[in-house]
PDB file of C-alpha atoms in Angstrom:
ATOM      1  CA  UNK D1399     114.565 164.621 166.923  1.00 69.00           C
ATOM      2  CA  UNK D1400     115.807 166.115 170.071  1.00 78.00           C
ATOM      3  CA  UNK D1401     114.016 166.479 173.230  1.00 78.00           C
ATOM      4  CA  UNK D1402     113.827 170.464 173.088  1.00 82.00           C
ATOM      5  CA  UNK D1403     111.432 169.812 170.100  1.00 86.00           C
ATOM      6  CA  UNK D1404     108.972 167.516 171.422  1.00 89.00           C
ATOM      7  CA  UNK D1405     105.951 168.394 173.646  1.00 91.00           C
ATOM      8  CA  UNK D1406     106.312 165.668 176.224  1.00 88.00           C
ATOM      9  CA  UNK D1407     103.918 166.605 178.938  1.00 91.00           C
ATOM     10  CA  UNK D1408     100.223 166.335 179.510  1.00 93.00           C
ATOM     11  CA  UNK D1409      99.360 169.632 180.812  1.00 93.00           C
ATOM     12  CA  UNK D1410     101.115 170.469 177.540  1.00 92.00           C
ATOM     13  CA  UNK D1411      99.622 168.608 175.465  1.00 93.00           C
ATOM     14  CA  UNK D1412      95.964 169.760 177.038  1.00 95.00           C
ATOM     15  CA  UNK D1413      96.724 173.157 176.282  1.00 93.00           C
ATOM     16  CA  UNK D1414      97.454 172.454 172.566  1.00 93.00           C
ATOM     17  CA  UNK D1415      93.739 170.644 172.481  1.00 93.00           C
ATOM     18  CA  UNK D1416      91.767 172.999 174.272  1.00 94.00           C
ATOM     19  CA  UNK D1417      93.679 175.950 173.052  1.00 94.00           C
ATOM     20  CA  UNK D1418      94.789 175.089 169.615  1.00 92.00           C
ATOM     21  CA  UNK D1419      93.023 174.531 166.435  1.00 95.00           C
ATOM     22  CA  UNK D1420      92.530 171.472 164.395  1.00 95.00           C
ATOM     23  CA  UNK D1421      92.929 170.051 160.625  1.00 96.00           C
ATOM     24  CA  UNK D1422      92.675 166.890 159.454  1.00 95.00           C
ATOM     25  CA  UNK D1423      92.746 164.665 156.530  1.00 94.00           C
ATOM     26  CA  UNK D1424      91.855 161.119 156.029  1.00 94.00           C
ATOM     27  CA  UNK D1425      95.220 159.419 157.575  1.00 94.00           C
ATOM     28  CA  UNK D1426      96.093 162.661 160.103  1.00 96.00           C
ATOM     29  CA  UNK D1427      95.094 164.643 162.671  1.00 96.00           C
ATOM     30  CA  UNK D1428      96.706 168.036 163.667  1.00 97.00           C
ATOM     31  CA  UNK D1429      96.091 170.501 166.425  1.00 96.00           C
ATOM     32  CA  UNK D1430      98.618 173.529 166.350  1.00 95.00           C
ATOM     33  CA  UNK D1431      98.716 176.334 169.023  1.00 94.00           C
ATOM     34  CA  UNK D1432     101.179 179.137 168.126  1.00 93.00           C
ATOM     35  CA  UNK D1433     103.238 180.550 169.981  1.00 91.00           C
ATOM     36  CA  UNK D1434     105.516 183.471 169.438  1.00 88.00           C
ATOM     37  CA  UNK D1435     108.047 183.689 172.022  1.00 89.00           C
ATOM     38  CA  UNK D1436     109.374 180.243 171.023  1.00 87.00           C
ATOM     39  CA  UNK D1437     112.665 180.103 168.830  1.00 89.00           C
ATOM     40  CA  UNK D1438     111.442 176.296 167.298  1.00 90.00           C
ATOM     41  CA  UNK D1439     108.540 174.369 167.015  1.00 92.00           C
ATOM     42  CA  UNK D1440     107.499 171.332 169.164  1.00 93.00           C
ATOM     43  CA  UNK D1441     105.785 168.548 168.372  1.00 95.00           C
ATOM     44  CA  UNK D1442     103.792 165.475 170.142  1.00 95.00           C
ATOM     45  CA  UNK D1443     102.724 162.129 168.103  1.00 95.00           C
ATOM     46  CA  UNK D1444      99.769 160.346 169.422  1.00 94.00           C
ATOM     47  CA  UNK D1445      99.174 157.380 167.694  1.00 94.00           C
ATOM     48  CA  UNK D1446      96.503 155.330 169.548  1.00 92.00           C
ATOM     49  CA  UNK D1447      95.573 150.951 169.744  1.00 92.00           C
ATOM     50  CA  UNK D1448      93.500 151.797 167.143  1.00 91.00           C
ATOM     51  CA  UNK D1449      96.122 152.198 164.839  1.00 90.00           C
ATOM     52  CA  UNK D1450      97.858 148.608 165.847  1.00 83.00           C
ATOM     53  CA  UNK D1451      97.308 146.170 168.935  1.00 85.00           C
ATOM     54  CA  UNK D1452     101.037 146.201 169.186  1.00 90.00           C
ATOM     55  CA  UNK D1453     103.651 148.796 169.927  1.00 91.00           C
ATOM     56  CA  UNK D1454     105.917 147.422 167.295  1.00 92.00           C
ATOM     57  CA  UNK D1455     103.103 148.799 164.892  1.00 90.00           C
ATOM     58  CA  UNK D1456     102.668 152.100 166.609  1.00 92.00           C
ATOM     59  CA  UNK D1457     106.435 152.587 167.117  1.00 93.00           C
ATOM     60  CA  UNK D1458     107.068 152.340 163.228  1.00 93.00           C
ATOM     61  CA  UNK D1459     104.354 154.455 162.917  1.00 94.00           C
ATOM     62  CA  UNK D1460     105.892 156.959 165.372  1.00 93.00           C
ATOM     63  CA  UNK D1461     109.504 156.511 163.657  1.00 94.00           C
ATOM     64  CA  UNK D1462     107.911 157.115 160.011  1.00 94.00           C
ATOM     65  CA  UNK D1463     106.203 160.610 161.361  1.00 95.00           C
ATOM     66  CA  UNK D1464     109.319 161.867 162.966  1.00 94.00           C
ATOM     67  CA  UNK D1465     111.587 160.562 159.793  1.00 94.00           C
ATOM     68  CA  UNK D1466     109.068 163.196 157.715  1.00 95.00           C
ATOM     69  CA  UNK D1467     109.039 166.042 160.357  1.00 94.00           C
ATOM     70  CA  UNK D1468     112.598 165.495 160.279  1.00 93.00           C
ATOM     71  CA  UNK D1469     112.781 166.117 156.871  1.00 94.00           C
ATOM     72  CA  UNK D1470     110.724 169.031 156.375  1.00 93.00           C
ATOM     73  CA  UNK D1471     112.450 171.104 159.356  1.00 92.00           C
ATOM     74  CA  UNK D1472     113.423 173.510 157.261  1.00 91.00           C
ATOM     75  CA  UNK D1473     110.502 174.563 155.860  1.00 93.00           C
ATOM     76  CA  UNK D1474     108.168 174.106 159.253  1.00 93.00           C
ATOM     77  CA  UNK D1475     106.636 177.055 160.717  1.00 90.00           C
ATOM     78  CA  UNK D1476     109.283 177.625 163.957  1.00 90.00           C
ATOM     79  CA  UNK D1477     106.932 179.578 166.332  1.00 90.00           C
ATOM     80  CA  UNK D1478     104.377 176.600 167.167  1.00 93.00           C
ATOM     81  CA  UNK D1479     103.620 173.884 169.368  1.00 94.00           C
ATOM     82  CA  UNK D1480     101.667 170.556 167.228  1.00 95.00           C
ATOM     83  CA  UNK D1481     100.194 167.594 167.700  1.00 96.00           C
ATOM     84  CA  UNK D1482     100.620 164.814 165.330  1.00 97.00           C
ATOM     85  CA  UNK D1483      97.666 162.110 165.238  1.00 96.00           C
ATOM     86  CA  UNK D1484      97.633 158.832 163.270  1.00 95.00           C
ATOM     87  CA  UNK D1485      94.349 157.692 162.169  1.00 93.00           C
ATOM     88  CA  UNK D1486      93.701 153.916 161.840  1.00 91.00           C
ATOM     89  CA  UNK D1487      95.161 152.892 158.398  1.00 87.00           C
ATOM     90  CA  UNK D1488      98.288 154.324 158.846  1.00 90.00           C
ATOM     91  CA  UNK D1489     100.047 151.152 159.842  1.00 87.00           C
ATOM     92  CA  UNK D1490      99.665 149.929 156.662  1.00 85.00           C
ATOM     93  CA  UNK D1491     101.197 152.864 154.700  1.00 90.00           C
ATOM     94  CA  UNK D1492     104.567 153.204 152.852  1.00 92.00           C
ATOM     95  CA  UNK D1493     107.163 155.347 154.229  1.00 92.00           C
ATOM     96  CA  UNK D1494     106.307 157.979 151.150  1.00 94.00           C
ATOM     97  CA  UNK D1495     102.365 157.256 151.468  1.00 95.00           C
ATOM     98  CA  UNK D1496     103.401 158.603 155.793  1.00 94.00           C
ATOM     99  CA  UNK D1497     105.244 161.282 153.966  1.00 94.00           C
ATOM    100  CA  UNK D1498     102.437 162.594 151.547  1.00 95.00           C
ATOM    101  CA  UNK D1499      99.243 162.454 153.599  1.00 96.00           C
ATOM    102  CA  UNK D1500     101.713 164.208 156.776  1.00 95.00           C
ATOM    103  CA  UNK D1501     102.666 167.033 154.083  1.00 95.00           C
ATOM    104  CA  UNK D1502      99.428 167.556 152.775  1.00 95.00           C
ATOM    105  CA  UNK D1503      97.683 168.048 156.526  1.00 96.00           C
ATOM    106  CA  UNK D1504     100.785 170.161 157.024  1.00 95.00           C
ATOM    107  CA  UNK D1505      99.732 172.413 154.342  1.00 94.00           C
ATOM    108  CA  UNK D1506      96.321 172.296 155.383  1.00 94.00           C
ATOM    109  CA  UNK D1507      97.377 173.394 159.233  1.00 93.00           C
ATOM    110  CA  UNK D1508      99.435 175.788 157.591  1.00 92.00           C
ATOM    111  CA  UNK D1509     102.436 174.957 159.302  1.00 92.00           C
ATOM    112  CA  UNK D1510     104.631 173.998 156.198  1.00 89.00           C
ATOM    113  CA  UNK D1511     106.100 176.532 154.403  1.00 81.00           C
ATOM    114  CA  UNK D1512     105.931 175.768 150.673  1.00 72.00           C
ATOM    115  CA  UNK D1513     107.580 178.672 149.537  1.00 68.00           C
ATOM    116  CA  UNK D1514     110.706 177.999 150.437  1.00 55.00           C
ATOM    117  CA  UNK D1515     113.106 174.912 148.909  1.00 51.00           C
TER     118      UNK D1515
END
């Protein structure tokens, strides 16, 4: 994913938590501000020690998240920023268990459009 569609700095990534709103589901955590003037969405992934001691566990983490949001950038909602945030367990997931439980707190966040294939 290219750098014009991540959210890379703090102040940025405040301003999605204190302004945003948040969904979750057992594996993810999602905060999504909208925000209209922008011609694509952004995203950050936080994904904590919690999640593994070691950054080779985080980083596949990381990798799995973007391989999904890569995949469904077609159908994400363009005119957002979001937050991506890996609860513990994840580390332990299969690339399609990452893929599910991301889609399904996409839907919830309503920032996957499921109308369109």
């Amino acid at each position: 994913m290219r750098k014009s569609y991540r959210v890379k700095k703090e102040d940025e990534f405040q301003k999605v938590f204190t302004e945003g709103k948040s969904v979750a589901n057992r594996k993810f955590v999602i905060y999504m501000l909208e925000k209209p003037e922008q011609k694509h969405f952004r995203v950050g992934i936080s994904v904590g020690k919690k999640i593994g001691n070691r950054a080779v566990a985080r980083n596949w983490v990381k990798r799995r998240i973007r391989q999904t949001l890569t995949e469904l950038k077609p159908q994400l909602k363009q005119d957002c920023d979001f937050i991506v945030i890996a609860r513990p367990g994840t580390a332990w997931m299969e690339k399609s268990e990452v893929s599910s439980h991301l889609t399904h707190v996409l839907k919830l966040a309503h920032i996957l459009d499921t109308t369109s294939n």
